[in-house]
Structures are given as structure tokens and as C-alpha cells.
Amino acid sequence: MSHNASKKVLICDDEEGIRESLKLILGDHYDLILTDSGEQCLQCLEKDKTIGLVLLDIKMPKVNGLETLKAIKEKYPQLNVVIVTGYKSVETASEASSLGAAGYIVKPFKSDIIIETVKKSLK
């Protein structure tokens, strides 16, 4: 299957298990870049202009997801960011959407929801 440029998805989560399961779910459909910190996520976006979507974990050590989201939206207002959150925290979700998140996925996630959300959010 040929990958086109806009099919690149950047996954940012500090838990390897989550990165792995997202990779299993999405790896056949999209080019994935896996990062484990907000800093690393921003560095990748800096280097690679073909990324079409970011899946971003909220709870991360050092720079949390909301700060990372803010930074992404400041630099790349067009880029869709979908928040991945471990607990149905409504405040976080609404704060994230007010910061410009395209949507959010709650862990533990179902693969069809992930695929659906990514399909919808990839420009």
C-alpha cells in the first residue's frame, strides 16, 4: 500500500504500551512517528512538514499535553491534534478543545474508534 505524504501521524505518549497499541492499530494504514515527550514531538514537527495529525497524550512528565498542544497550535494552527487521555476528565477535554484540539480519545481505547477518529481528523 502506498503512503501519501498527508498520511503521516505523529504519536506522542510517554507510555510505551500505549505507543505500541496505537502502532498496532494504525501501522498498516499510516506512516507513524512515535515520540515519548512533548519536546520530542515539537522537534519532529519542526523537522517534518508532512505530518498530517498528532495524537497527543495529556498526562506526561515534564511538559504535559496541554502545554504541548498550545505550542503546536501556536506554530502550526492548521495541524489537527487529537488528545489521548487516560481518564474521562471533562475539564481536560474541554480545555483541550478550547486550545484547538480536533477531538479526543479516552483510554482504554477501542481500535475502531481510533481508526475512525484518525480518518476524520487527517486533513
mmCIF file of N, CA, C and O in Angstrom, residues 23-109:
data_model
loop_
_atom_site.group_PDB
_atom_site.id
_atom_site.type_symbol
_atom_site.label_atom_id
_atom_site.label_comp_id
_atom_site.label_asym_id
_atom_site.label_seq_id
_atom_site.Cartn_x
_atom_site.Cartn_y
_atom_site.Cartn_z
ATOM 1 N N LYS A 23 0.383 1.806 17.504
ATOM 2 C CA LYS A 23 1.154 1.378 16.348
ATOM 3 C C LYS A 23 0.502 0.145 15.701
ATOM 4 O O LYS A 23 0.387 0.050 14.484
ATOM 5 N N LEU A 24 0.059 -0.781 16.543
ATOM 6 C CA LEU A 24 -0.614 -1.978 16.028
ATOM 7 C C LEU A 24 -1.897 -1.619 15.287
ATOM 8 O O LEU A 24 -2.213 -2.179 14.248
ATOM 9 N N ILE A 25 -2.637 -0.664 15.855
ATOM 10 C CA ILE A 25 -3.922 -0.292 15.272
ATOM 11 C C ILE A 25 -3.736 0.493 13.971
ATOM 12 O O ILE A 25 -4.431 0.263 12.985
ATOM 13 N N LEU A 26 -2.776 1.412 13.954
ATOM 14 C CA LEU A 26 -2.676 2.368 12.848
ATOM 15 C C LEU A 26 -1.562 2.069 11.861
ATOM 16 O O LEU A 26 -1.537 2.608 10.763
ATOM 17 N N GLY A 27 -0.640 1.200 12.262
ATOM 18 C CA GLY A 27 0.577 0.992 11.480
ATOM 19 C C GLY A 27 0.357 0.534 10.041
ATOM 20 O O GLY A 27 1.134 0.857 9.153
ATOM 21 N N ASP A 28 -0.719 -0.219 9.813
ATOM 22 C CA ASP A 28 -0.976 -0.710 8.466
ATOM 23 C C ASP A 28 -1.541 0.369 7.554
ATOM 24 O O ASP A 28 -1.477 0.254 6.338
ATOM 25 N N HIS A 29 -2.119 1.388 8.151
ATOM 26 C CA HIS A 29 -2.835 2.389 7.368
ATOM 27 C C HIS A 29 -2.045 3.674 7.169
ATOM 28 O O HIS A 29 -2.294 4.415 6.225
ATOM 29 N N TYR A 30 -1.163 3.963 8.089
ATOM 30 C CA TYR A 30 -0.492 5.273 8.075
ATOM 31 C C TYR A 30 1.001 5.134 8.354
ATOM 32 O O TYR A 30 1.436 4.179 8.972
ATOM 33 N N ASP A 31 1.741 6.132 7.906
ATOM 34 C CA ASP A 31 3.127 6.257 8.347
ATOM 35 C C ASP A 31 3.103 6.835 9.737
ATOM 36 O O ASP A 31 2.496 7.889 9.955
ATOM 37 N N LEU A 32 3.759 6.190 10.688
ATOM 38 C CA LEU A 32 3.719 6.663 12.067
ATOM 39 C C LEU A 32 5.080 7.146 12.514
ATOM 40 O O LEU A 32 6.111 6.596 12.150
ATOM 41 N N ILE A 33 5.048 8.183 13.324
ATOM 42 C CA ILE A 33 6.252 8.614 14.024
ATOM 43 C C ILE A 33 5.901 8.533 15.502
ATOM 44 O O ILE A 33 4.877 9.063 15.925
ATOM 45 N N LEU A 34 6.726 7.837 16.279
ATOM 46 C CA LEU A 34 6.423 7.672 17.697
ATOM 47 C C LEU A 34 7.377 8.509 18.536
ATOM 48 O O LEU A 34 8.589 8.434 18.368
ATOM 49 N N THR A 35 6.815 9.322 19.416
ATOM 50 C CA THR A 35 7.643 10.113 20.320
ATOM 51 C C THR A 35 7.133 9.920 21.741
ATOM 52 O O THR A 35 5.974 9.567 21.940
ATOM 53 N N ASP A 36 8.009 10.161 22.703
ATOM 54 C CA ASP A 36 7.588 9.910 24.088
ATOM 55 C C ASP A 36 7.592 11.150 24.962
ATOM 56 O O ASP A 36 7.491 11.059 26.172
ATOM 57 N N SER A 37 7.709 12.321 24.340
ATOM 58 C CA SER A 37 7.657 13.542 25.145
ATOM 59 C C SER A 37 7.199 14.711 24.290
ATOM 60 O O SER A 37 7.339 14.684 23.066
ATOM 61 N N GLY A 38 6.661 15.718 24.958
ATOM 62 C CA GLY A 38 6.228 16.916 24.258
ATOM 63 C C GLY A 38 7.366 17.561 23.481
ATOM 64 O O GLY A 38 7.199 17.998 22.347
ATOM 65 N N GLU A 39 8.562 17.592 24.116
ATOM 66 C CA GLU A 39 9.720 18.210 23.466
ATOM 67 C C GLU A 39 10.044 17.491 22.159
ATOM 68 O O GLU A 39 10.262 18.101 21.124
ATOM 69 N N GLN A 40 10.053 16.155 22.254
ATOM 70 C CA GLN A 40 10.396 15.352 21.090
ATOM 71 C C GLN A 40 9.353 15.536 19.986
ATOM 72 O O GLN A 40 9.683 15.622 18.805
ATOM 73 N N CYS A 41 8.109 15.628 20.398
ATOM 74 C CA CYS A 41 7.002 15.840 19.473
ATOM 75 C C CYS A 41 7.213 17.133 18.694
ATOM 76 O O CYS A 41 7.105 17.172 17.467
ATOM 77 N N LEU A 42 7.545 18.199 19.405
ATOM 78 C CA LEU A 42 7.738 19.502 18.755
ATOM 79 C C LEU A 42 8.952 19.490 17.828
ATOM 80 O O LEU A 42 8.930 20.093 16.757
ATOM 81 N N GLN A 43 9.999 18.777 18.236
ATOM 82 C CA GLN A 43 11.188 18.658 17.380
ATOM 83 C C GLN A 43 10.843 17.966 16.071
ATOM 84 O O GLN A 43 11.292 18.375 15.000
ATOM 85 N N CYS A 44 10.021 16.908 16.151
ATOM 86 C CA CYS A 44 9.629 16.187 14.939
ATOM 87 C C CYS A 44 8.833 17.071 13.999
ATOM 88 O O CYS A 44 9.038 17.039 12.787
ATOM 89 N N LEU A 45 7.912 17.860 14.568
ATOM 90 C CA LEU A 45 7.084 18.737 13.744
ATOM 91 C C LEU A 45 7.944 19.783 13.047
ATOM 92 O O LEU A 45 7.681 20.176 11.920
ATOM 93 N N GLU A 46 8.971 20.219 13.769
ATOM 94 C CA GLU A 46 9.926 21.189 13.236
ATOM 95 C C GLU A 46 10.605 20.612 11.988
ATOM 96 O O GLU A 46 10.747 21.279 10.977
ATOM 97 N N LYS A 47 11.008 19.340 12.095
ATOM 98 C CA LYS A 47 11.802 18.710 11.038
ATOM 99 C C LYS A 47 10.963 18.191 9.882
ATOM 100 O O LYS A 47 11.413 18.172 8.754
ATOM 101 N N ASP A 48 9.750 17.719 10.178
ATOM 102 C CA ASP A 48 8.974 17.008 9.174
ATOM 103 C C ASP A 48 7.659 17.730 8.887
ATOM 104 O O ASP A 48 6.736 17.708 9.697
ATOM 105 N N LYS A 49 7.591 18.343 7.732
ATOM 106 C CA LYS A 49 6.407 19.142 7.410
ATOM 107 C C LYS A 49 5.279 18.302 6.806
ATOM 108 O O LYS A 49 4.248 18.831 6.427
ATOM 109 N N THR A 50 5.482 17.003 6.676
ATOM 110 C CA THR A 50 4.453 16.173 6.054
ATOM 111 C C THR A 50 3.524 15.525 7.078
ATOM 112 O O THR A 50 2.643 14.745 6.720
ATOM 113 N N ILE A 51 3.723 15.815 8.353
ATOM 114 C CA ILE A 51 2.864 15.232 9.378
ATOM 115 C C ILE A 51 1.462 15.819 9.255
ATOM 116 O O ILE A 51 1.306 17.038 9.195
ATOM 117 N N GLY A 52 0.449 14.945 9.206
ATOM 118 C CA GLY A 52 -0.910 15.411 8.985
ATOM 119 C C GLY A 52 -1.763 15.439 10.237
ATOM 120 O O GLY A 52 -2.833 16.027 10.264
ATOM 121 N N LEU A 53 -1.284 14.765 11.295
ATOM 122 C CA LEU A 53 -2.087 14.651 12.501
ATOM 123 C C LEU A 53 -1.195 14.291 13.684
ATOM 124 O O LEU A 53 -0.242 13.538 13.535
ATOM 125 N N VAL A 54 -1.529 14.829 14.846
ATOM 126 C CA VAL A 54 -0.819 14.452 16.068
ATOM 127 C C VAL A 54 -1.808 13.801 17.033
ATOM 128 O O VAL A 54 -2.886 14.339 17.276
ATOM 129 N N LEU A 55 -1.433 12.634 17.553
ATOM 130 C CA LEU A 55 -2.175 12.022 18.657
ATOM 131 C C LEU A 55 -1.364 12.291 19.915
ATOM 132 O O LEU A 55 -0.230 11.831 20.038
ATOM 133 N N LEU A 56 -1.940 13.033 20.822
ATOM 134 C CA LEU A 56 -1.160 13.591 21.922
ATOM 135 C C LEU A 56 -1.711 13.173 23.276
ATOM 136 O O LEU A 56 -2.881 13.416 23.577
ATOM 137 N N ASP A 57 -0.863 12.561 24.080
ATOM 138 C CA ASP A 57 -1.257 12.176 25.428
ATOM 139 C C ASP A 57 -1.247 13.411 26.324
ATOM 140 O O ASP A 57 -0.397 14.282 26.188
ATOM 141 N N ILE A 58 -2.222 13.490 27.235
ATOM 142 C CA ILE A 58 -2.297 14.654 28.121
ATOM 143 C C ILE A 58 -1.336 14.524 29.300
ATOM 144 O O ILE A 58 -0.628 15.448 29.658
ATOM 145 N N LYS A 59 -1.335 13.331 29.908
ATOM 146 C CA LYS A 59 -0.537 13.188 31.128
ATOM 147 C C LYS A 59 0.872 12.705 30.814
ATOM 148 O O LYS A 59 1.104 11.520 30.597
ATOM 149 N N MET A 60 1.805 13.642 30.755
ATOM 150 C CA MET A 60 3.189 13.269 30.512
ATOM 151 C C MET A 60 4.078 14.012 31.487
ATOM 152 O O MET A 60 3.756 15.112 31.898
ATOM 153 N N PRO A 61 5.188 13.380 31.854
ATOM 154 C CA PRO A 61 6.118 14.085 32.731
ATOM 155 C C PRO A 61 6.716 15.301 32.014
ATOM 156 O O PRO A 61 6.640 15.398 30.795
ATOM 157 N N LYS A 62 7.315 16.189 32.768
ATOM 158 C CA LYS A 62 7.903 17.417 32.233
ATOM 159 C C LYS A 62 6.854 18.272 31.546
ATOM 160 O O LYS A 62 6.019 18.871 32.200
ATOM 161 N N VAL A 63 6.871 18.311 30.220
ATOM 162 C CA VAL A 63 5.911 19.154 29.506
ATOM 163 C C VAL A 63 4.626 18.364 29.286
ATOM 164 O O VAL A 63 4.651 17.350 28.599
ATOM 165 N N ASN A 64 3.509 18.795 29.861
ATOM 166 C CA ASN A 64 2.297 17.996 29.691
ATOM 167 C C ASN A 64 1.637 18.259 28.341
ATOM 168 O O ASN A 64 2.028 19.140 27.584
ATOM 169 N N GLY A 65 0.607 17.462 28.067
ATOM 170 C CA GLY A 65 -0.037 17.515 26.763
ATOM 171 C C GLY A 65 -0.656 18.853 26.431
ATOM 172 O O GLY A 65 -0.604 19.303 25.288
ATOM 173 N N LEU A 66 -1.244 19.495 27.435
ATOM 174 C CA LEU A 66 -1.893 20.783 27.157
ATOM 175 C C LEU A 66 -0.865 21.837 26.761
ATOM 176 O O LEU A 66 -1.097 22.630 25.848
ATOM 177 N N GLU A 67 0.268 21.838 27.451
ATOM 178 C CA GLU A 67 1.328 22.792 27.080
ATOM 179 C C GLU A 67 1.834 22.491 25.675
ATOM 180 O O GLU A 67 2.084 23.399 24.873
ATOM 181 N N THR A 68 1.995 21.198 25.393
ATOM 182 C CA THR A 68 2.459 20.793 24.068
ATOM 183 C C THR A 68 1.443 21.210 23.008
ATOM 184 O O THR A 68 1.800 21.748 21.960
ATOM 185 N N LEU A 69 0.173 20.983 23.313
ATOM 186 C CA LEU A 69 -0.908 21.371 22.396
ATOM 187 C C LEU A 69 -0.850 22.866 22.088
ATOM 188 O O LEU A 69 -0.953 23.282 20.937
ATOM 189 N N LYS A 70 -0.673 23.654 23.144
ATOM 190 C CA LYS A 70 -0.594 25.106 22.975
ATOM 191 C C LYS A 70 0.528 25.460 22.019
ATOM 192 O O LYS A 70 0.355 26.259 21.094
ATOM 193 N N ALA A 71 1.686 24.849 22.261
ATOM 194 C CA ALA A 71 2.865 25.140 21.439
ATOM 195 C C ALA A 71 2.637 24.723 19.987
ATOM 196 O O ALA A 71 2.995 25.449 19.055
ATOM 197 N N ILE A 72 2.019 23.563 19.789
ATOM 198 C CA ILE A 72 1.753 23.088 18.428
ATOM 199 C C ILE A 72 0.822 24.062 17.712
ATOM 200 O O ILE A 72 1.059 24.457 16.573
ATOM 201 N N LYS A 73 -0.251 24.460 18.398
ATOM 202 C CA LYS A 73 -1.252 25.320 17.773
ATOM 203 C C LYS A 73 -0.703 26.712 17.468
ATOM 204 O O LYS A 73 -1.113 27.349 16.505
ATOM 205 N N GLU A 74 0.219 27.186 18.296
ATOM 206 C CA GLU A 74 0.835 28.489 18.028
ATOM 207 C C GLU A 74 1.645 28.431 16.740
ATOM 208 O O GLU A 74 1.606 29.339 15.923
ATOM 209 N N LYS A 75 2.393 27.333 16.588
ATOM 210 C CA LYS A 75 3.286 27.236 15.438
ATOM 211 C C LYS A 75 2.589 26.717 14.199
ATOM 212 O O LYS A 75 2.909 27.118 13.079
ATOM 213 N N TYR A 76 1.675 25.770 14.386
ATOM 214 C CA TYR A 76 1.037 25.111 13.244
ATOM 215 C C TYR A 76 -0.480 25.122 13.425
ATOM 216 O O TYR A 76 -1.079 24.091 13.723
ATOM 217 N N PRO A 77 -1.090 26.293 13.278
ATOM 218 C CA PRO A 77 -2.519 26.402 13.556
ATOM 219 C C PRO A 77 -3.375 25.459 12.706
ATOM 220 O O PRO A 77 -4.453 25.070 13.123
ATOM 221 N N GLN A 78 -2.881 25.080 11.529
ATOM 222 C CA GLN A 78 -3.658 24.213 10.629
ATOM 223 C C GLN A 78 -3.626 22.744 11.022
ATOM 224 O O GLN A 78 -4.436 21.955 10.544
ATOM 225 N N LEU A 79 -2.670 22.370 11.828
ATOM 226 C CA LEU A 79 -2.448 20.956 12.124
ATOM 227 C C LEU A 79 -3.482 20.437 13.125
ATOM 228 O O LEU A 79 -3.714 21.058 14.158
ATOM 229 N N ASN A 80 -4.102 19.313 12.803
ATOM 230 C CA ASN A 80 -5.049 18.716 13.743
ATOM 231 C C ASN A 80 -4.332 17.942 14.836
ATOM 232 O O ASN A 80 -3.390 17.192 14.573
ATOM 233 N N VAL A 81 -4.812 18.123 16.056
ATOM 234 C CA VAL A 81 -4.265 17.401 17.200
ATOM 235 C C VAL A 81 -5.428 16.699 17.893
ATOM 236 O O VAL A 81 -6.428 17.331 18.223
ATOM 237 N N VAL A 82 -5.293 15.393 18.081
ATOM 238 C CA VAL A 82 -6.299 14.647 18.824
ATOM 239 C C VAL A 82 -5.683 14.255 20.158
ATOM 240 O O VAL A 82 -4.582 13.710 20.220
ATOM 241 N N ILE A 83 -6.396 14.575 21.229
ATOM 242 C CA ILE A 83 -5.906 14.313 22.569
ATOM 243 C C ILE A 83 -6.220 12.874 22.961
ATOM 244 O O ILE A 83 -7.315 12.381 22.715
ATOM 245 N N VAL A 84 -5.222 12.212 23.563
ATOM 246 C CA VAL A 84 -5.446 10.880 24.119
ATOM 247 C C VAL A 84 -5.390 11.024 25.631
ATOM 248 O O VAL A 84 -4.394 11.485 26.175
ATOM 249 N N THR A 85 -6.480 10.681 26.306
ATOM 250 C CA THR A 85 -6.494 10.903 27.745
ATOM 251 C C THR A 85 -6.915 9.643 28.483
ATOM 252 O O THR A 85 -7.730 8.871 27.993
ATOM 253 N N GLY A 86 -6.310 9.427 29.637
ATOM 254 C CA GLY A 86 -6.475 8.169 30.346
ATOM 255 C C GLY A 86 -7.697 8.120 31.232
ATOM 256 O O GLY A 86 -8.152 7.067 31.637
ATOM 257 N N TYR A 87 -8.234 9.262 31.558
ATOM 258 C CA TYR A 87 -9.404 9.233 32.425
ATOM 259 C C TYR A 87 -10.380 10.198 31.814
ATOM 260 O O TYR A 87 -9.995 11.208 31.243
ATOM 261 N N LYS A 88 -11.640 9.893 31.920
ATOM 262 C CA LYS A 88 -12.646 10.761 31.292
ATOM 263 C C LYS A 88 -12.705 12.093 32.023
ATOM 264 O O LYS A 88 -13.670 12.391 32.710
ATOM 265 N N SER A 89 -11.658 12.864 31.896
ATOM 266 C CA SER A 89 -11.658 14.130 32.603
ATOM 267 C C SER A 89 -12.243 15.197 31.689
ATOM 268 O O SER A 89 -11.638 15.593 30.699
ATOM 269 N N VAL A 90 -13.433 15.617 32.030
ATOM 270 C CA VAL A 90 -14.170 16.533 31.166
ATOM 271 C C VAL A 90 -13.478 17.883 31.082
ATOM 272 O O VAL A 90 -13.409 18.498 30.023
ATOM 273 N N GLU A 91 -12.921 18.336 32.215
ATOM 274 C CA GLU A 91 -12.241 19.641 32.189
ATOM 275 C C GLU A 91 -11.097 19.603 31.190
ATOM 276 O O GLU A 91 -10.935 20.510 30.387
ATOM 277 N N THR A 92 -10.308 18.520 31.261
ATOM 278 C CA THR A 92 -9.166 18.419 30.361
ATOM 279 C C THR A 92 -9.620 18.447 28.915
ATOM 280 O O THR A 92 -9.071 19.152 28.083
ATOM 281 N N ALA A 93 -10.656 17.689 28.631
ATOM 282 C CA ALA A 93 -11.153 17.605 27.261
ATOM 283 C C ALA A 93 -11.638 18.964 26.773
ATOM 284 O O ALA A 93 -11.346 19.377 25.656
ATOM 285 N N SER A 94 -12.372 19.674 27.643
ATOM 286 C CA SER A 94 -12.886 20.961 27.177
ATOM 287 C C SER A 94 -11.776 21.997 27.109
ATOM 288 O O SER A 94 -11.767 22.845 26.231
ATOM 289 N N GLU A 95 -10.819 21.899 28.043
ATOM 290 C CA GLU A 95 -9.665 22.799 27.960
ATOM 291 C C GLU A 95 -8.895 22.533 26.668
ATOM 292 O O GLU A 95 -8.475 23.446 25.977
ATOM 293 N N ALA A 96 -8.758 21.255 26.352
ATOM 294 C CA ALA A 96 -8.046 20.882 25.136
ATOM 295 C C ALA A 96 -8.760 21.418 23.901
ATOM 296 O O ALA A 96 -8.121 21.938 22.987
ATOM 297 N N SER A 97 -10.099 21.316 23.881
ATOM 298 C CA SER A 97 -10.766 21.814 22.676
ATOM 299 C C SER A 97 -10.736 23.332 22.609
ATOM 300 O O SER A 97 -10.668 23.891 21.521
ATOM 301 N N SER A 98 -10.722 23.982 23.770
ATOM 302 C CA SER A 98 -10.592 25.441 23.707
ATOM 303 C C SER A 98 -9.199 25.855 23.238
ATOM 304 O O SER A 98 -9.014 26.938 22.701
ATOM 305 N N LEU A 99 -8.231 24.966 23.416
ATOM 306 C CA LEU A 99 -6.878 25.237 22.910
ATOM 307 C C LEU A 99 -6.730 24.805 21.454
ATOM 308 O O LEU A 99 -5.670 24.943 20.868
ATOM 309 N N GLY A 100 -7.778 24.235 20.907
ATOM 310 C CA GLY A 100 -7.742 23.919 19.487
ATOM 311 C C GLY A 100 -7.624 22.447 19.131
ATOM 312 O O GLY A 100 -7.370 22.106 17.981
ATOM 313 N N ALA A 101 -7.790 21.548 20.098
ATOM 314 C CA ALA A 101 -7.729 20.122 19.774
ATOM 315 C C ALA A 101 -8.900 19.750 18.874
ATOM 316 O O ALA A 101 -10.005 20.270 19.022
ATOM 317 N N ALA A 102 -8.649 18.822 17.942
ATOM 318 C CA ALA A 102 -9.678 18.414 16.997
ATOM 319 C C ALA A 102 -10.643 17.402 17.612
ATOM 320 O O ALA A 102 -11.726 17.173 17.106
ATOM 321 N N GLY A 103 -10.222 16.794 18.704
ATOM 322 C CA GLY A 103 -11.071 15.794 19.335
ATOM 323 C C GLY A 103 -10.268 15.066 20.397
ATOM 324 O O GLY A 103 -9.112 15.391 20.616
ATOM 325 N N TYR A 104 -10.897 14.090 21.031
ATOM 326 C CA TYR A 104 -10.106 13.310 21.972
ATOM 327 C C TYR A 104 -10.566 11.870 22.040
ATOM 328 O O TYR A 104 -11.682 11.529 21.673
ATOM 329 N N ILE A 105 -9.632 11.036 22.462
ATOM 330 C CA ILE A 105 -9.848 9.604 22.572
ATOM 331 C C ILE A 105 -9.581 9.246 24.025
ATOM 332 O O ILE A 105 -8.591 9.694 24.594
ATOM 333 N N VAL A 106 -10.459 8.452 24.616
ATOM 334 C CA VAL A 106 -10.270 8.080 26.014
ATOM 335 C C VAL A 106 -9.669 6.679 26.095
ATOM 336 O O VAL A 106 -10.135 5.757 25.427
ATOM 337 N N LYS A 107 -8.604 6.544 26.891
ATOM 338 C CA LYS A 107 -8.032 5.219 27.148
ATOM 339 C C LYS A 107 -8.870 4.534 28.206
ATOM 340 O O LYS A 107 -9.360 5.200 29.093
ATOM 341 N N PRO A 108 -9.012 3.226 28.227
ATOM 342 C CA PRO A 108 -8.521 2.298 27.201
ATOM 343 C C PRO A 108 -9.369 2.432 25.936
ATOM 344 O O PRO A 108 -10.582 2.469 26.033
ATOM 345 N N PHE A 109 -8.709 2.527 24.796
ATOM 346 C CA PHE A 109 -9.455 2.840 23.588
ATOM 347 C C PHE A 109 -9.803 1.599 22.779
ATOM 348 O O PHE A 109 -9.188 0.561 22.885
#
